[in-house]
PDB file of C-alpha atoms in Angstrom:
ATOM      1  CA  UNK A   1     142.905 132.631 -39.634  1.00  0.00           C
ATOM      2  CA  UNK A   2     142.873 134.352 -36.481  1.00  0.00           C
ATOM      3  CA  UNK A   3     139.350 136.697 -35.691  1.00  0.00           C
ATOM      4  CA  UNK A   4     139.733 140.708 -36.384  1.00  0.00           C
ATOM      5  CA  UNK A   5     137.693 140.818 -32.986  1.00  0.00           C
ATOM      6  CA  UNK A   6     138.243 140.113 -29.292  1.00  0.00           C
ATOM      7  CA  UNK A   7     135.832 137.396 -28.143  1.00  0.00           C
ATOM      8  CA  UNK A   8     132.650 139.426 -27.302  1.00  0.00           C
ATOM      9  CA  UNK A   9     131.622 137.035 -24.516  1.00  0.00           C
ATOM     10  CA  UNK A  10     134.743 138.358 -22.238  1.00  0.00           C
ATOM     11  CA  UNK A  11     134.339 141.050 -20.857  1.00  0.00           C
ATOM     12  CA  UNK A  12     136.455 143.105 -18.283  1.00  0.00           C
ATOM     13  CA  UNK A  13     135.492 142.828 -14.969  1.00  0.00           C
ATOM     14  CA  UNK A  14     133.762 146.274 -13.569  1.00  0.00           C
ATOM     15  CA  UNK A  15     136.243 148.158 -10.921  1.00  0.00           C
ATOM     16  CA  UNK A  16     132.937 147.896  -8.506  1.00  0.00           C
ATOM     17  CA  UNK A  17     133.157 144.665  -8.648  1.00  0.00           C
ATOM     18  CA  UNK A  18     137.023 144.368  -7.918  1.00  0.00           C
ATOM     19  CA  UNK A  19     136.229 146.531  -5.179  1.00  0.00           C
ATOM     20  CA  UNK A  20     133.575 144.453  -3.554  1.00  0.00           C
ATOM     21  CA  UNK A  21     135.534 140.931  -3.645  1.00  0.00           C
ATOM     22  CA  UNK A  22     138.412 142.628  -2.506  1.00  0.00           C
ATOM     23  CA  UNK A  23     136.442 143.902   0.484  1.00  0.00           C
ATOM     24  CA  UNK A  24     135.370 140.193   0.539  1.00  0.00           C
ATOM     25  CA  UNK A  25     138.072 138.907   0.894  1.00  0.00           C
ATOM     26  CA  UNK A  26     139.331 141.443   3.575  1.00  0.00           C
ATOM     27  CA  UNK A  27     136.119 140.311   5.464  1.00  0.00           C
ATOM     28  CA  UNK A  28     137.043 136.582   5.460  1.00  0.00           C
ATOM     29  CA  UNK A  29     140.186 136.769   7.350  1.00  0.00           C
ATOM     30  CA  UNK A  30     138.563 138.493  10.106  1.00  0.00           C
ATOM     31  CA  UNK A  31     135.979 135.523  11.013  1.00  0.00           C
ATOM     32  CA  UNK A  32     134.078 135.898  14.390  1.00  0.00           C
ATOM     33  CA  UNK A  33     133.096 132.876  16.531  1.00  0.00           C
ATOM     34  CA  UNK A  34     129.239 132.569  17.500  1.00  0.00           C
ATOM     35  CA  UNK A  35     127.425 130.016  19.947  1.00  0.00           C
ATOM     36  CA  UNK A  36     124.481 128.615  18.448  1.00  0.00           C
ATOM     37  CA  UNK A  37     121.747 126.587  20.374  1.00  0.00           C
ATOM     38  CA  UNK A  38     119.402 124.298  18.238  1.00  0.00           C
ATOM     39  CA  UNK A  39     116.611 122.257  20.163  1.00  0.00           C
ATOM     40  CA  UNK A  40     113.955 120.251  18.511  1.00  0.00           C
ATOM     41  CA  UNK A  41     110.726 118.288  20.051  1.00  0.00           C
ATOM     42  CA  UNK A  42     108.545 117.925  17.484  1.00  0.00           C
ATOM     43  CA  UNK A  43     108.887 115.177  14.567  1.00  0.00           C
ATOM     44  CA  UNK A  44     112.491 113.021  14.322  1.00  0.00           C
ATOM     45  CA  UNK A  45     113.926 115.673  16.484  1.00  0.00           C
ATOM     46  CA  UNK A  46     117.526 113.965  15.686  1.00  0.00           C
ATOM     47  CA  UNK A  47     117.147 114.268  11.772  1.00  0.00           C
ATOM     48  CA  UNK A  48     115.913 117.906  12.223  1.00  0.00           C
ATOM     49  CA  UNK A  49     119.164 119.000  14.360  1.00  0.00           C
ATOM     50  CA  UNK A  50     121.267 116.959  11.822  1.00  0.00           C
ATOM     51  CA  UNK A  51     119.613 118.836   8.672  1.00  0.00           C
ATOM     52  CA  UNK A  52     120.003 122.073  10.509  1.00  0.00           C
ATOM     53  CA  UNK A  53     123.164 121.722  11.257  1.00  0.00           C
ATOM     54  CA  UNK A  54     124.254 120.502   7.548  1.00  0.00           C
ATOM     55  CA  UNK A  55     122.221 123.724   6.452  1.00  0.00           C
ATOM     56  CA  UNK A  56     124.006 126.124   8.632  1.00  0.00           C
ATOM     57  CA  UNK A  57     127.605 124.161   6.948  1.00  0.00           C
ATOM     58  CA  UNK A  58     126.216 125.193   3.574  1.00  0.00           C
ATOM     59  CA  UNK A  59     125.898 128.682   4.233  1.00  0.00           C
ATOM     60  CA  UNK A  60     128.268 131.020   2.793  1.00  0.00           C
ATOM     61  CA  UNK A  61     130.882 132.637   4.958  1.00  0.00           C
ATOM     62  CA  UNK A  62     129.989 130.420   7.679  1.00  0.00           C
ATOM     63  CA  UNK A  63     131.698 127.027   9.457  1.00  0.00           C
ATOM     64  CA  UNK A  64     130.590 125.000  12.042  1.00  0.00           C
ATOM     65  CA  UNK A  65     133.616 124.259  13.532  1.00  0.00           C
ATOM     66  CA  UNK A  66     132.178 122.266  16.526  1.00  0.00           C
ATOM     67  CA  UNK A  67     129.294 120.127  17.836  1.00  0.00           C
ATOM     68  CA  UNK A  68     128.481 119.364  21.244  1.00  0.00           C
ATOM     69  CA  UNK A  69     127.080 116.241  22.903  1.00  0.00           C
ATOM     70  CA  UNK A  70     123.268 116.046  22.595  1.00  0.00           C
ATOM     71  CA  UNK A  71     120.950 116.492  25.633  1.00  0.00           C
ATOM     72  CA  UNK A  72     117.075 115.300  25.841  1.00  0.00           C
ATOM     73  CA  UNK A  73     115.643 117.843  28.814  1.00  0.00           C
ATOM     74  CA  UNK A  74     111.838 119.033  29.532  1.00  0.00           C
ATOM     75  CA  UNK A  75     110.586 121.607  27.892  1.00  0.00           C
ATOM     76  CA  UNK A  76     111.346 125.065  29.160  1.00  0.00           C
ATOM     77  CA  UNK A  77     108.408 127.601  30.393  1.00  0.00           C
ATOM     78  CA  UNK A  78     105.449 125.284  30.123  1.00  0.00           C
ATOM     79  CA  UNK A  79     103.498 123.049  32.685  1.00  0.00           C
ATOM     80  CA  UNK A  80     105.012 119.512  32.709  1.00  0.00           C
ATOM     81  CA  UNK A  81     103.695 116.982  30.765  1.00  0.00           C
ATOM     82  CA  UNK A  82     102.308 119.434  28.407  1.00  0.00           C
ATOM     83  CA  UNK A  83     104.578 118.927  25.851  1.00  0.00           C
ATOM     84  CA  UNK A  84     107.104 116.203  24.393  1.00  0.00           C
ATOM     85  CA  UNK A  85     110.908 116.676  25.871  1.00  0.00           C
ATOM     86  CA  UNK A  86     113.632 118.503  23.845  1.00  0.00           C
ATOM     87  CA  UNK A  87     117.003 117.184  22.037  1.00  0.00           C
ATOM     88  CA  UNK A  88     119.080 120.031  22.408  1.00  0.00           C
ATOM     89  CA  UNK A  89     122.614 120.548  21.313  1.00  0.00           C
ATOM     90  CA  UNK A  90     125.233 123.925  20.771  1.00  0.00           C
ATOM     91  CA  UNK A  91     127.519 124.519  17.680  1.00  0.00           C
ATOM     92  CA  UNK A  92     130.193 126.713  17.526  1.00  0.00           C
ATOM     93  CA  UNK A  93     130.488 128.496  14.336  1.00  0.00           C
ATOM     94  CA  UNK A  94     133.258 130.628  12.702  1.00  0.00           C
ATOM     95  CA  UNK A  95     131.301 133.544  10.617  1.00  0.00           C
ATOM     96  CA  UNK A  96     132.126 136.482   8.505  1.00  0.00           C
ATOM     97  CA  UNK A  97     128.545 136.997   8.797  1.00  0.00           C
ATOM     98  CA  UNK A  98     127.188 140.099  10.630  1.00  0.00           C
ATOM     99  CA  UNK A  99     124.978 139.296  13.508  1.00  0.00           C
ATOM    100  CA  UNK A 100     121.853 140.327  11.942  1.00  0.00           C
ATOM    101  CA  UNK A 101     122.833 138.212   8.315  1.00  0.00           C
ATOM    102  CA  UNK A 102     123.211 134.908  11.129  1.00  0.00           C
ATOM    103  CA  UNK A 103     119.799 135.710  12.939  1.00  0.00           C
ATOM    104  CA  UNK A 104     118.489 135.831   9.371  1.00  0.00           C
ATOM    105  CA  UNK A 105     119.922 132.516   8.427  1.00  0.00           C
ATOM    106  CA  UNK A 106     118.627 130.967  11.494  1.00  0.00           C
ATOM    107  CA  UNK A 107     115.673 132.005  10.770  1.00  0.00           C
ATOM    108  CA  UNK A 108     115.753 130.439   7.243  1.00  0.00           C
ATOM    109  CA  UNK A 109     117.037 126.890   8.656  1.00  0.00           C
ATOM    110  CA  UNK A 110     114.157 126.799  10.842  1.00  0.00           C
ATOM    111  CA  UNK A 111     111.422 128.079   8.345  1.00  0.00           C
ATOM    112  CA  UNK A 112     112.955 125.426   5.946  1.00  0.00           C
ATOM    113  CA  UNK A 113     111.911 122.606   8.637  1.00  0.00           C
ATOM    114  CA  UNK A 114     108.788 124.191   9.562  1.00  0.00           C
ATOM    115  CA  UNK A 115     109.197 125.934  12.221  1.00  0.00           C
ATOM    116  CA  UNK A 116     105.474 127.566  13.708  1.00  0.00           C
ATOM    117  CA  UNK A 117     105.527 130.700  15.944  1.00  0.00           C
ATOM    118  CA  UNK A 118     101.945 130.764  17.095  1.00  0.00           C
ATOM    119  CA  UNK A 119     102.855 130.870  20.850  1.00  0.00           C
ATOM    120  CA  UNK A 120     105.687 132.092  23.234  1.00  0.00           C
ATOM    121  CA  UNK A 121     107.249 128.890  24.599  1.00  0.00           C
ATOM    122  CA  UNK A 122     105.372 126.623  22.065  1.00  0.00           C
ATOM    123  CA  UNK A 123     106.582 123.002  20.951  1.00  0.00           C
ATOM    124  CA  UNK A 124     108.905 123.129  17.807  1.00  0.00           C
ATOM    125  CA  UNK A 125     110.419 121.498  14.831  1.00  0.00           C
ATOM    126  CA  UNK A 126     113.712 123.279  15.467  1.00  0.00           C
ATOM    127  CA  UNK A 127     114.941 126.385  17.307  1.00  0.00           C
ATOM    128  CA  UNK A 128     118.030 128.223  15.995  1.00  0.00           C
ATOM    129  CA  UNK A 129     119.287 130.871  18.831  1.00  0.00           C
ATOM    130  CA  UNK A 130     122.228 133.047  18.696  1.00  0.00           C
ATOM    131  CA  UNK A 131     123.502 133.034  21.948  1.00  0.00           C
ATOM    132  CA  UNK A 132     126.640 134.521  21.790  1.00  0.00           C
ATOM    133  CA  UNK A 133     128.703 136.233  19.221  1.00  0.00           C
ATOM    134  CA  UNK A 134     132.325 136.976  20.038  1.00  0.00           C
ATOM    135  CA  UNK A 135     132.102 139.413  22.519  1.00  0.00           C
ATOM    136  CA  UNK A 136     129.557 141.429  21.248  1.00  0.00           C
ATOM    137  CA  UNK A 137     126.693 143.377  23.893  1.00  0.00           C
ATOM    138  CA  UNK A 138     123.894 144.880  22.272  1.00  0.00           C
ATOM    139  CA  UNK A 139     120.245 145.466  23.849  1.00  0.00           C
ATOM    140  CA  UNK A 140     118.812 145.584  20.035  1.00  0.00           C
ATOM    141  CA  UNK A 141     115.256 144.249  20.337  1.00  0.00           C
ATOM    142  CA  UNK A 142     115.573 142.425  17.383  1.00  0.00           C
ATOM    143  CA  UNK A 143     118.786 140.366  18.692  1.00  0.00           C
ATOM    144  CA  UNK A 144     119.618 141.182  21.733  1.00  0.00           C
ATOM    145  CA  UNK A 145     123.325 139.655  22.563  1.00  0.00           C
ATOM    146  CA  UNK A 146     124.286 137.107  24.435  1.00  0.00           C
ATOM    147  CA  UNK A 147     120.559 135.441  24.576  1.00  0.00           C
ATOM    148  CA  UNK A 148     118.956 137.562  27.473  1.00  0.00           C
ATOM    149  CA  UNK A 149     118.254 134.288  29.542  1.00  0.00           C
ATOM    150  CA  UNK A 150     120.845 131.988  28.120  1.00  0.00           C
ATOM    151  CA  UNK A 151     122.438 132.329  31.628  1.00  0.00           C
ATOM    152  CA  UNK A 152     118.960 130.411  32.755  1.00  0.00           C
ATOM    153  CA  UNK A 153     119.312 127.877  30.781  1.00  0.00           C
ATOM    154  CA  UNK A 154     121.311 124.448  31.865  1.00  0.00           C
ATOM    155  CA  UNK A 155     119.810 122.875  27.939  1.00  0.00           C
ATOM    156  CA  UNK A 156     122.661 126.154  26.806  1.00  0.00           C
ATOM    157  CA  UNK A 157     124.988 126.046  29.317  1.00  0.00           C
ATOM    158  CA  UNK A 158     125.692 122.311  29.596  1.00  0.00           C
ATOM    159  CA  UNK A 159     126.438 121.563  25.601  1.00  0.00           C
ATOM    160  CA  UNK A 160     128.464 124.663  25.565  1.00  0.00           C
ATOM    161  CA  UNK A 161     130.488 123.601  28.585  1.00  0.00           C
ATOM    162  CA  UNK A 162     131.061 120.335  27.030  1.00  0.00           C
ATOM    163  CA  UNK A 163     132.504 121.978  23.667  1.00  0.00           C
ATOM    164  CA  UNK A 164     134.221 124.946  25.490  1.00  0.00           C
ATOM    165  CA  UNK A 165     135.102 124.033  29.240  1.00  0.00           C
ATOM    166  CA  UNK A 166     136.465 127.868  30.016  1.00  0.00           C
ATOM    167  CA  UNK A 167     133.839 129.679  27.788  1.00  0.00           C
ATOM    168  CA  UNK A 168     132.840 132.915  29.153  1.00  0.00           C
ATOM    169  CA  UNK A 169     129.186 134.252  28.430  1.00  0.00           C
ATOM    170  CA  UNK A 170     130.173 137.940  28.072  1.00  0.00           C
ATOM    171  CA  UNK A 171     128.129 140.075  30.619  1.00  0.00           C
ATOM    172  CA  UNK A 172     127.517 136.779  32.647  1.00  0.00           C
ATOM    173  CA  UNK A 173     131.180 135.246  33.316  1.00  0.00           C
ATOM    174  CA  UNK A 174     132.233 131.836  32.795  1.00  0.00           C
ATOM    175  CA  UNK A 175     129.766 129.451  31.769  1.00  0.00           C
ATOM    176  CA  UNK A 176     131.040 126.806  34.035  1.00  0.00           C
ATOM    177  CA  UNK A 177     129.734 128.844  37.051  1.00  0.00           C
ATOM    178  CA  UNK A 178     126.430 129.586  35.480  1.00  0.00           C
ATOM    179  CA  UNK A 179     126.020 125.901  34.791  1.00  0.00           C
ATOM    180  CA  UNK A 180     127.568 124.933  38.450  1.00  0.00           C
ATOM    181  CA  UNK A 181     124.852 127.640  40.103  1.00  0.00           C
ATOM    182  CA  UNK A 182     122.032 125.926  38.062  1.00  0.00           C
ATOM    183  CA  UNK A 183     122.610 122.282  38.362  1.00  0.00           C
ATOM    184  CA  UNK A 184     121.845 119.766  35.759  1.00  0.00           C
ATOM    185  CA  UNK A 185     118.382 119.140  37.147  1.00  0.00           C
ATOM    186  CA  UNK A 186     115.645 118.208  34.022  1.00  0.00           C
ATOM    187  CA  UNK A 187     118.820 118.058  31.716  1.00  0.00           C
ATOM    188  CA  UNK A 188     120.333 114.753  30.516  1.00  0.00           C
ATOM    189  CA  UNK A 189     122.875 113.768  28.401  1.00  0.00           C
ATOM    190  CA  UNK A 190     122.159 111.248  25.305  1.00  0.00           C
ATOM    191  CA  UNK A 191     125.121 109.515  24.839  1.00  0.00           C
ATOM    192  CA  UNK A 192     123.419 107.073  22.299  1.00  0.00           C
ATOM    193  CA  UNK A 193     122.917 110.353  20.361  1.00  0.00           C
ATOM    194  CA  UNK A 194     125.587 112.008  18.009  1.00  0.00           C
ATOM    195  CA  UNK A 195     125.535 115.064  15.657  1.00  0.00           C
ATOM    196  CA  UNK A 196     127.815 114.966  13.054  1.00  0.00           C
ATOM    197  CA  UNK A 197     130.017 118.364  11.663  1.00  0.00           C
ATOM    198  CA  UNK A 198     128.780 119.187   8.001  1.00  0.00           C
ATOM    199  CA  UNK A 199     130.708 117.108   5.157  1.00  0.00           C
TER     200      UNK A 199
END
């Protein structure tokens, strides 16, 4: 005997929601690229760029497509021999993510591996910058883009080079030159070191 009633547990889906997956889905074929810099010196600094990396894979509308060679180089802004030396290594991601939803999520990954901020320059368990995404320029406080002194920085520009030989920092030119103007002085590669891409 077949039931008078529909089954009460289906239900039609609201038009608002219709409406919001199909923007969704609008959104994901329009992904952006973004450079990401991680560095860690603190703790197994190659099990906390792995985990951040795998973290960044499991976040929705975000793939790392990419990930460079890792570098060990002295810590940037502080007296030598004050601190321990850096692994430091660049994805490239593919995002549908706004800039400020990424920032937010690298903010996450490194509050999930215990990340302090009690000083300006201070030794870390990981450090998730945005340094560039597509070709955005925007002097927002909050995330100014590219990085305002990722041009400074061989640990950036020499990963990135590596993944991306004619990558241009937008506002700065090609990152080749920066890296060629800077030289790879305090900056070495760790070819015994590999990062994987997430599974």
């Amino acid at each position: 005997m077949k039931p008078t009633q529909s089954d009460p547990t289906v239900q039609p889906v609201p038009a608002s929601v219709v409406a919001t997956v199909d923007a969704a889905d609008t959104t994901l074929s329009n992904p952006r690229w973004a450079v990401l810099a991680l560095g860690a010196n603190l703790g197994n600094r190659m099990e906390t760029l792995q985990g951040a990396i795998d973290a960044l894979g499991d976040t929705p509308g975000l793939r790392v497509k990419a990930v460079s060679p890792v570098y060990e180089t002295a810590p940037w802004g502080v007296e030598p021999g004050t601190q321990p030396s850096y692994l430091n290594a660049v994805a490239l991601v593919k995002t549908t993510l706004p800039p400020s939803s990424l920032l937010e999520r690298a903010h996450a990954v490194e509050e999930a591996f215990h990340r302090v901020r009690e000083e300006r320059w201070g030794a870390r368990t990981i450090d998730v910058d945005i340094i560039a995404y597509a070709d955005v320029i925007s002097e927002d406080p909050v995330l100014t883009l590219p990085h305002p002194r990722a041009h400074q920085r061989a640990f950036v520009l020499a990963p990135w080079h590596d993944l991306d030989p004619d990558a241009q920092l937008p506002g700065h030119g090609p990152v080749a030159d920066l890296l060629a103007a800077l030289g790879p002085e305090g900056v070495t590669p760790r070819a015994d070191l590999e990062l994987r891409l997430p599974e």
